[in-house]
mmCIF file of C-alpha atoms in Angstrom:
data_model
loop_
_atom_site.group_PDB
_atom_site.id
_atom_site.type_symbol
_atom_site.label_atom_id
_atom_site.label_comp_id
_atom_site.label_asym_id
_atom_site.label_seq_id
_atom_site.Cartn_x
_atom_site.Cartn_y
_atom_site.Cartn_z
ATOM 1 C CA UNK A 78 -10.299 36.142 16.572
ATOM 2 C CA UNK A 79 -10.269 32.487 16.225
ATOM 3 C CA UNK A 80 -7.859 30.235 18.276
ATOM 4 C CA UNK A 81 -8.498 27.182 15.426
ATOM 5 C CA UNK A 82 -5.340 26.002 13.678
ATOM 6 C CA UNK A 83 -5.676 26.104 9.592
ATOM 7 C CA UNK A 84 -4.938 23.479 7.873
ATOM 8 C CA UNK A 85 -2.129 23.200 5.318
ATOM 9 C CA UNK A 86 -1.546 21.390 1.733
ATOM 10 C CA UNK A 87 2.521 21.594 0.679
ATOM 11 C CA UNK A 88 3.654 21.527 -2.731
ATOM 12 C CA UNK A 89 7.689 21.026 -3.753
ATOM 13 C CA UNK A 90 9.351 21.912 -7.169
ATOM 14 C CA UNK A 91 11.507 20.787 -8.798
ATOM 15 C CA UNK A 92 15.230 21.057 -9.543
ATOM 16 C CA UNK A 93 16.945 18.180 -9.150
ATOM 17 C CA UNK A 94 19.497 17.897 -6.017
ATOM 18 C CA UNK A 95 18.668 22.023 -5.322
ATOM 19 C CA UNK A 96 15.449 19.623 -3.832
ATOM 20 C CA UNK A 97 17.120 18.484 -0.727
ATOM 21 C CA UNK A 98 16.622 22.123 0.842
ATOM 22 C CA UNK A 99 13.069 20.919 1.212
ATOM 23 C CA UNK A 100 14.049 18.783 3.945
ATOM 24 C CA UNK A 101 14.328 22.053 6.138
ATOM 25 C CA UNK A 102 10.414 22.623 5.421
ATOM 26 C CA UNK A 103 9.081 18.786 6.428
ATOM 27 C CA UNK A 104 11.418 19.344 9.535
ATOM 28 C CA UNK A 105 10.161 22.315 10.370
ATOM 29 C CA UNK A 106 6.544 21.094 9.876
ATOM 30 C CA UNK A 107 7.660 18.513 12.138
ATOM 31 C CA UNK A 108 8.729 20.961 15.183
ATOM 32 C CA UNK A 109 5.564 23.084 14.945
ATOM 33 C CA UNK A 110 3.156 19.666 14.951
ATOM 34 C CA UNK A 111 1.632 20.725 11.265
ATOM 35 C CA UNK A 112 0.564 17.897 9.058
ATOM 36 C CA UNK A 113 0.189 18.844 5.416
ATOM 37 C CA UNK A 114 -3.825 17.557 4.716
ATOM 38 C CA UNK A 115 -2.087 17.026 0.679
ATOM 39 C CA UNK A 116 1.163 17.236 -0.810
ATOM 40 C CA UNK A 117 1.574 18.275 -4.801
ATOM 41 C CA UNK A 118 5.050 17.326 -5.946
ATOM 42 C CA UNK A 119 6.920 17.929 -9.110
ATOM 43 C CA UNK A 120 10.324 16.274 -10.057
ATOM 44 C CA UNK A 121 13.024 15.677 -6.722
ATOM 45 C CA UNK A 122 9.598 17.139 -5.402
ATOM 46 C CA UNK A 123 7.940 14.029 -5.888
ATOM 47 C CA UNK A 124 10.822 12.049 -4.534
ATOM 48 C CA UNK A 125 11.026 14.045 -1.469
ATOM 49 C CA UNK A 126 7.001 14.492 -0.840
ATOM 50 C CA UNK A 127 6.451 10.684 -1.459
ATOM 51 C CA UNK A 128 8.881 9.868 1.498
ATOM 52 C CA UNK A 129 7.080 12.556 3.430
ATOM 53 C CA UNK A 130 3.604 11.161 2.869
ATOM 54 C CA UNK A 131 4.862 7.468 2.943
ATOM 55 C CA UNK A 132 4.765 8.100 7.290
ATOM 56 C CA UNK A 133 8.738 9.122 6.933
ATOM 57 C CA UNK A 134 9.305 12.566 9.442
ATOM 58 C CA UNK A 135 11.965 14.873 7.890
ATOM 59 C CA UNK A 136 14.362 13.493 10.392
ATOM 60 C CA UNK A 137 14.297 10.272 8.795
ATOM 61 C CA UNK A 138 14.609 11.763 5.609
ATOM 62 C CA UNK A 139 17.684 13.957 6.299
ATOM 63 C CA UNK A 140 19.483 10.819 7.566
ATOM 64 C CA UNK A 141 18.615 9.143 4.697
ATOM 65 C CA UNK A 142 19.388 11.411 2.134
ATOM 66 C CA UNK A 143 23.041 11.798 4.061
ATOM 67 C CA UNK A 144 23.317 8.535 4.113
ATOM 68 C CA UNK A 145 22.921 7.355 0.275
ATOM 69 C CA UNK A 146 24.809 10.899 -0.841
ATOM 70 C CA UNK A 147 27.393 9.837 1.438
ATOM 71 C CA UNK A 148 30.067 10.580 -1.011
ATOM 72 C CA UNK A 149 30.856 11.662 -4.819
ATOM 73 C CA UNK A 150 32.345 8.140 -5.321
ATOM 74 C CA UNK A 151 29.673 6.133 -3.976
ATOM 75 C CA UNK A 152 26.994 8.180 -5.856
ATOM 76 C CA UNK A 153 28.478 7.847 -8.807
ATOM 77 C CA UNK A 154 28.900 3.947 -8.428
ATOM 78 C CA UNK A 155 25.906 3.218 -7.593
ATOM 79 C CA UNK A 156 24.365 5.390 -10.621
ATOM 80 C CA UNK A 157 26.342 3.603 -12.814
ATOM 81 C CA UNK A 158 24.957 0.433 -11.804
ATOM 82 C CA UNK A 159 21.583 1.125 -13.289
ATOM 83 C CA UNK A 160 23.347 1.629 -17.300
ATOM 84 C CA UNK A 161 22.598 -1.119 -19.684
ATOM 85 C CA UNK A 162 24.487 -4.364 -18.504
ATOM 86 C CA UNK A 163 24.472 -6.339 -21.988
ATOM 87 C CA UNK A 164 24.867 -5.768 -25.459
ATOM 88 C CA UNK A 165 21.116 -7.312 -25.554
ATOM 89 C CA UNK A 166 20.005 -4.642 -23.230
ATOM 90 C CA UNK A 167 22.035 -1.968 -25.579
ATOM 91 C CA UNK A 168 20.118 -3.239 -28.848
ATOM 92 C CA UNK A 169 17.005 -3.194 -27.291
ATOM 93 C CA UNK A 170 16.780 0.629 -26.860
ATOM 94 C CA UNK A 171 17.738 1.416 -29.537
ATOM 95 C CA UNK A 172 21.556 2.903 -30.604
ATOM 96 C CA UNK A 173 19.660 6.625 -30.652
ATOM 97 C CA UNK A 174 19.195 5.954 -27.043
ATOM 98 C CA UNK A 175 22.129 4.607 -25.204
ATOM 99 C CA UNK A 176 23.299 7.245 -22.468
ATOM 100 C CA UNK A 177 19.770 7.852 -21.245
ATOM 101 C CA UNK A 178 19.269 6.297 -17.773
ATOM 102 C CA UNK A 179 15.892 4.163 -17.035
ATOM 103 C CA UNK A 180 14.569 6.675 -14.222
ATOM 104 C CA UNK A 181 12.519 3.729 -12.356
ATOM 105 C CA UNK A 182 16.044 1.750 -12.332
ATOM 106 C CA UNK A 183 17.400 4.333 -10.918
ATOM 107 C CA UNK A 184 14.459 4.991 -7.810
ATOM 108 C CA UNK A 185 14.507 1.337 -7.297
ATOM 109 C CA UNK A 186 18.545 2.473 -6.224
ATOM 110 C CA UNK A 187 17.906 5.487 -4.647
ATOM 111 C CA UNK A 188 14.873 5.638 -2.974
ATOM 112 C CA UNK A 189 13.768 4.306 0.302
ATOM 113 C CA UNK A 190 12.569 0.183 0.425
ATOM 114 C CA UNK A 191 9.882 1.069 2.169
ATOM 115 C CA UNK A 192 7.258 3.214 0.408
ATOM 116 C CA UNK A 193 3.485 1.498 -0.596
ATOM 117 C CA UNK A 194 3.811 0.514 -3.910
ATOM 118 C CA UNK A 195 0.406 1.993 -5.169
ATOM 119 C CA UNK A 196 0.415 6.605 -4.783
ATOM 120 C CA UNK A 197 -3.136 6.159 -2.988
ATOM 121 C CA UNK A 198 -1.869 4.155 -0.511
ATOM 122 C CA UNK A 199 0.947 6.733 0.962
ATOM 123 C CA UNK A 200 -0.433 8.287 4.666
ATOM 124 C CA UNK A 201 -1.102 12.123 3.074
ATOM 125 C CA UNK A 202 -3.474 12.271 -0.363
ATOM 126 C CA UNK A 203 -0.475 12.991 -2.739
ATOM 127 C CA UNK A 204 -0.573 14.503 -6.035
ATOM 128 C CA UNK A 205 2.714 13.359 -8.429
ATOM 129 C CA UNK A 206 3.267 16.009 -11.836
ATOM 130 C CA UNK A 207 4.753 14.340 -15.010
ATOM 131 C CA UNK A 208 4.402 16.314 -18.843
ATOM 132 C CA UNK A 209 2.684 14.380 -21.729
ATOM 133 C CA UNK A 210 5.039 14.837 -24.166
ATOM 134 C CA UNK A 211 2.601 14.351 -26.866
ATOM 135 C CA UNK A 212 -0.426 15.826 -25.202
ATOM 136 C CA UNK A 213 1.885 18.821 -24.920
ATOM 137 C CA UNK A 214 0.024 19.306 -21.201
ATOM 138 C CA UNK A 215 0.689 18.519 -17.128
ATOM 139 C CA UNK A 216 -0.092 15.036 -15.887
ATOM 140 C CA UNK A 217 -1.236 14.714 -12.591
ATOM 141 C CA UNK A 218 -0.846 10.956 -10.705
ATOM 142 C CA UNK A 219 -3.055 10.637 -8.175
ATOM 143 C CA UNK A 220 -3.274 6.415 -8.324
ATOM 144 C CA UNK A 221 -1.619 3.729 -9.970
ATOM 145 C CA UNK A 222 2.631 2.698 -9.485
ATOM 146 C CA UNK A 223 4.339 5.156 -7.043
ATOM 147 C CA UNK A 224 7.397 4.448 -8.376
ATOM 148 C CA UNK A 225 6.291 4.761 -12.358
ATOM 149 C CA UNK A 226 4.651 7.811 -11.278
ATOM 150 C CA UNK A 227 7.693 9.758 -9.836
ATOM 151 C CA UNK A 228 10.052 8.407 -12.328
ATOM 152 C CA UNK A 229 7.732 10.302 -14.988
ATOM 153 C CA UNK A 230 7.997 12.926 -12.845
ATOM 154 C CA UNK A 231 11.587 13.019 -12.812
ATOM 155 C CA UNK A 232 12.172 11.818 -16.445
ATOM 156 C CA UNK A 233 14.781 15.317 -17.424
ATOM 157 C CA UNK A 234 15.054 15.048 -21.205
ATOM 158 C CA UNK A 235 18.907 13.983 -22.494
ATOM 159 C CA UNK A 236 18.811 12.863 -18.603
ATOM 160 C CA UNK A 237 16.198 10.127 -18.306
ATOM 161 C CA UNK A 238 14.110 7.846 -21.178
ATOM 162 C CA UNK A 239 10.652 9.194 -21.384
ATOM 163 C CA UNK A 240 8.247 6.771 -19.110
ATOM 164 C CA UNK A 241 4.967 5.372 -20.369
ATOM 165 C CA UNK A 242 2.177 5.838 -17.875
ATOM 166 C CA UNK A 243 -0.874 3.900 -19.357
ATOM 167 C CA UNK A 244 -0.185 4.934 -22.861
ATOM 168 C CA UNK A 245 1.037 8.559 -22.570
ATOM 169 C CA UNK A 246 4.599 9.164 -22.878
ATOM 170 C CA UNK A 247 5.790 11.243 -20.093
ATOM 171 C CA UNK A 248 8.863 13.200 -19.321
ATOM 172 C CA UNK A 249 9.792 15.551 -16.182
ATOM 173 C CA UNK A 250 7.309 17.257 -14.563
ATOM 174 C CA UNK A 251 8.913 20.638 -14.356
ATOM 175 C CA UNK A 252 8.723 20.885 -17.761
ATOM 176 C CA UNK A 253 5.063 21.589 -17.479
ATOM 177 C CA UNK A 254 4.385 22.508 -14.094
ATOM 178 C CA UNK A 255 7.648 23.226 -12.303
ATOM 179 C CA UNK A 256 6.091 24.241 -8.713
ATOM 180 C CA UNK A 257 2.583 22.327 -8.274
ATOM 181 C CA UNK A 258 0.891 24.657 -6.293
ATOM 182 C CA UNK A 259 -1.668 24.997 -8.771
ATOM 183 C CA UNK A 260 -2.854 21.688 -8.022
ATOM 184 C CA UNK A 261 -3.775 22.188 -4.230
ATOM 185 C CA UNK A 262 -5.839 25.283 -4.535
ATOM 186 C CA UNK A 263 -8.394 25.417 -1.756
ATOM 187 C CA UNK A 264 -7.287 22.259 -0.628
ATOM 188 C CA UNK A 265 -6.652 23.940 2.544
ATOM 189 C CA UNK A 266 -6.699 27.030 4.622
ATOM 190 C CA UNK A 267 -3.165 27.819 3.637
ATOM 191 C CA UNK A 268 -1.037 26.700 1.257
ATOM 192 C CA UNK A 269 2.850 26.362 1.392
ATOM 193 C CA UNK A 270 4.979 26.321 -2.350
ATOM 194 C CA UNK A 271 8.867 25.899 -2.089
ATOM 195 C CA UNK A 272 10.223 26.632 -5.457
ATOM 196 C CA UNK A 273 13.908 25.270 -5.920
ATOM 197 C CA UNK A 274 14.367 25.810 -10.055
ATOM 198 C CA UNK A 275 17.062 28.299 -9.228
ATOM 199 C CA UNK A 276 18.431 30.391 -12.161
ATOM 200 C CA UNK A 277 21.873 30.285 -14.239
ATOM 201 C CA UNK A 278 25.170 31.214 -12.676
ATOM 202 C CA UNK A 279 27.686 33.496 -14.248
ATOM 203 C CA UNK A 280 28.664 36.452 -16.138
ATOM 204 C CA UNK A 281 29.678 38.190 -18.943
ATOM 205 C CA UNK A 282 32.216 36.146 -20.733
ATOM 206 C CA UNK A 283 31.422 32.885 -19.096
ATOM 207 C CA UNK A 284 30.364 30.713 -21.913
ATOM 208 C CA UNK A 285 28.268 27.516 -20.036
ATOM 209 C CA UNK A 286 28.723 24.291 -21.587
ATOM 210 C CA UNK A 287 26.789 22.419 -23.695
ATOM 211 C CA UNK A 288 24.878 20.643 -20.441
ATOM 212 C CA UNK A 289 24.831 23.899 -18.832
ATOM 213 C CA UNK A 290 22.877 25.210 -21.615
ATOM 214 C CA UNK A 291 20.441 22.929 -21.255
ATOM 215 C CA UNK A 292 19.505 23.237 -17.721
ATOM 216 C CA UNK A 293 19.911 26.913 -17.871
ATOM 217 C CA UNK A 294 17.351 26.936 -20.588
ATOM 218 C CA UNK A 295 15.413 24.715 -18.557
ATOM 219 C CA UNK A 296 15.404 26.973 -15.402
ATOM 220 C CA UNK A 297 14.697 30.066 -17.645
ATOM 221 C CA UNK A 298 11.606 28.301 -18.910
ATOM 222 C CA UNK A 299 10.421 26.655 -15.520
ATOM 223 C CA UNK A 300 10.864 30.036 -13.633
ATOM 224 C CA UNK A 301 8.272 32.073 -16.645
ATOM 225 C CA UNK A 302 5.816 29.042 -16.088
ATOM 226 C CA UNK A 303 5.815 29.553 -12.413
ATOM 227 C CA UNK A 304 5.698 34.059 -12.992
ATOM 228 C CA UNK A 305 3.181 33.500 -14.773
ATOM 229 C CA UNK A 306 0.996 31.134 -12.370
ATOM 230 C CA UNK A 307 1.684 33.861 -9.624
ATOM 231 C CA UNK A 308 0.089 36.529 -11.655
ATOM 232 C CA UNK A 309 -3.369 34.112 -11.826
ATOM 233 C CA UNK A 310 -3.192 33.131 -8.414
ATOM 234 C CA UNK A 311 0.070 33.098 -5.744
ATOM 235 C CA UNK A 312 -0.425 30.477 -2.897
ATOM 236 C CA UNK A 313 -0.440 32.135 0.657
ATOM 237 C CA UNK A 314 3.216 31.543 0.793
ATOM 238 C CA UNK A 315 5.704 31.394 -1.553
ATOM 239 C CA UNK A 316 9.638 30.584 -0.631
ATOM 240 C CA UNK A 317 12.330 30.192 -2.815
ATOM 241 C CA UNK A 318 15.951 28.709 -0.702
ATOM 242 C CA UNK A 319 19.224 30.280 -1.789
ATOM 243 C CA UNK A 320 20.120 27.090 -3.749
ATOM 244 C CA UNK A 321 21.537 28.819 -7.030
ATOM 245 C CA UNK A 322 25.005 27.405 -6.362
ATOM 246 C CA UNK A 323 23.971 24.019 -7.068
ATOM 247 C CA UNK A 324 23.986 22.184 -10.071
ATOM 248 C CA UNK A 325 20.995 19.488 -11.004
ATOM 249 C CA UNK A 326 22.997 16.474 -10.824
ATOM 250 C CA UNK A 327 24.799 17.541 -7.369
ATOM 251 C CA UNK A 328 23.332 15.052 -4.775
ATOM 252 C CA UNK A 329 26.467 13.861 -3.625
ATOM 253 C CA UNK A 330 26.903 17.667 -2.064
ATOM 254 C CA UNK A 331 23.768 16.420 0.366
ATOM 255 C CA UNK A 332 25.072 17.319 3.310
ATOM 256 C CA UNK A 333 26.675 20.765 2.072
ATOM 257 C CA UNK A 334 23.349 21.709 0.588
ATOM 258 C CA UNK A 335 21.835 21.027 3.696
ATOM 259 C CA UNK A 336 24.357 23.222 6.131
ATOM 260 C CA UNK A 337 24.209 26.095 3.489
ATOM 261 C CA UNK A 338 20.382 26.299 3.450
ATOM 262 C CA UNK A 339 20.349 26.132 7.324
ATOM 263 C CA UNK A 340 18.798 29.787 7.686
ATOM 264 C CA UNK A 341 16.055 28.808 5.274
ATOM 265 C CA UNK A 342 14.338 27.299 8.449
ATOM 266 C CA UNK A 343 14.135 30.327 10.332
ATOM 267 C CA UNK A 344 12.154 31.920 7.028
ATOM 268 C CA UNK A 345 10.108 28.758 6.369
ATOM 269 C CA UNK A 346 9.230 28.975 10.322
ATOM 270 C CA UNK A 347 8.363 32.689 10.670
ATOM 271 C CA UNK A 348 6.321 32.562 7.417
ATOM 272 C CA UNK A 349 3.835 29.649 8.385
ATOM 273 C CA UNK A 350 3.802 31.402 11.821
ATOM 274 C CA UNK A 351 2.958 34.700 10.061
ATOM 275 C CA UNK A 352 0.226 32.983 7.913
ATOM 276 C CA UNK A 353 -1.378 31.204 10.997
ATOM 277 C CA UNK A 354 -1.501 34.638 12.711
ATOM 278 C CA UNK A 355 -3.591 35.993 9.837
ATOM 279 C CA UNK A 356 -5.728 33.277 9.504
ATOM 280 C CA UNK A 357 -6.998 33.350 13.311
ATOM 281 C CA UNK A 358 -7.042 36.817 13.124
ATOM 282 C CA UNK A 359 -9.388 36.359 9.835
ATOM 283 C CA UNK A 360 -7.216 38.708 7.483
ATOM 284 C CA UNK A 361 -5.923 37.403 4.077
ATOM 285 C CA UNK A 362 -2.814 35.420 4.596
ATOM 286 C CA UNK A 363 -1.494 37.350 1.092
#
């Protein structure tokens, strides 16, 4: 039996403000000393991994977060902010296009001052996940503009404008590759997914709405993609927070996300400390 800690390589989904339950994993990393040797990040995955591997600990992060989600209103104000200002601005896009939010506008808002500007200079080797549209395939950042690279990552169709990265049109990452844990094999001794797609809410007889649809569809389609990964290859551990309440867009319910998801820490916890166990003990940590 071997008394050498493994290392570990983290990779976060996507699903839009579901994504803030991942805080409970970096601040549980935090408590047991663990430093991911590489983080893969997809979508609100990419937002939240950047900040991880930009030196931030998940303290930091949680404060933040509850800080700019203070409130519905003040969300929603500052989101607004980053619309088209002019007529100009209007006629430049194009008619076709008004509605669609510039996704690095919106970062330059919403994320932290503070992060490098260029994705090889963040503390932890980071890999960001966008979809060429055209290329019909995953994109993985590894170097270049942080904040180009997660706005491709985040770029949700009818959401978002699609962001060009060096020629290739890009749009969200968890179109393609929805939990990147595909990305980090053999990285390291064990690696950690947290998948945060979530599914549909409802019944029979409860007829979603026309935006409702859409994510729905998206969720259906993100959580084959991901089946059908695990079949190939499942990372060592696999957890997926109770976060189906939540809608995509619900960031302003930060801090309720974050109380409700409280118990996911004692899971995240127990299942690193299970898959440490079986490493020193040299069984299979799956």
């Amino acid at each position: 039996m071997s008394s050498k800690l493994p290392s570990l390589s983290l990779a976060l989904g996507g699903g839009g403000a579901r994504g803030i339950a991942h805080i409970h994993v970096l601040e549980v990393l935090d408590e047991m000393g663990i430093s991911p040797v590489a983080i893969a990040g997809s979508s609100v995955g990419a937002m939240v991994g950047a900040a991880y591997a930009s030196g931030m600990n998940g303290v930091e992060i949680r404060q933040y977060v509850l800080d700019t989600f203070a409130s519905k209103t003040r969300f929603m104000s500052k989101l607004l902010r980053q619309l088209p200002t002019s007529v100009g601005e209007l006629v430049s896009r194009g008619w076709p296009k008004i509605g669609e939010l510039d996704a690095e506008r919106v970062l330059h808002a919403f994320m932290p001052e503070k992060l490098p500007e260029n994705i090889e200079d963040l503390n932890i080797p980071m890999i960001i996940t966008a979809t060429d549209f055209y290329g019909q395939k995953g994109l993985n950042l590894e170097r270049g503009s942080l904040n180009r690279a997660i706005a491709a990552s985040i770029a949700l169709p009818a959401v978002f404008r699609p962001v060009d990265i060096n020629g290739v049109v890009c749009i969200d990452g968890g179109i393609a590759n929805p939990v990147p844990f595909d990305q980090l094999y053999d990285k390291a001794d064990i690696l950690l997914a947290i998948d945060v797609v979530g599914s549909p809410q409802g019944g029979p007889g409860d007829i979603p709405s026309r935006m409702e649809t859409l994510f729905g569809a998206s969720q259906l389609m993100m959580q084959t993609t991901t089946s059908m990964k695990l079949v190939i290859r499942p990372p060592e551990i696999l957890l997926r927070p109770n976060v189906n309440e939540y809608r995509v867009h619900d960031f302003y319910k930060a801090k309720k996300i974050l109380e409700t998801t409280f118990s996911f820490r004692a899971e995240v916890k127990r299942a690193i400390a299970d898959a440490v166990e079986q490493y020193q003990a040299g069984l299979p940590a799956r």
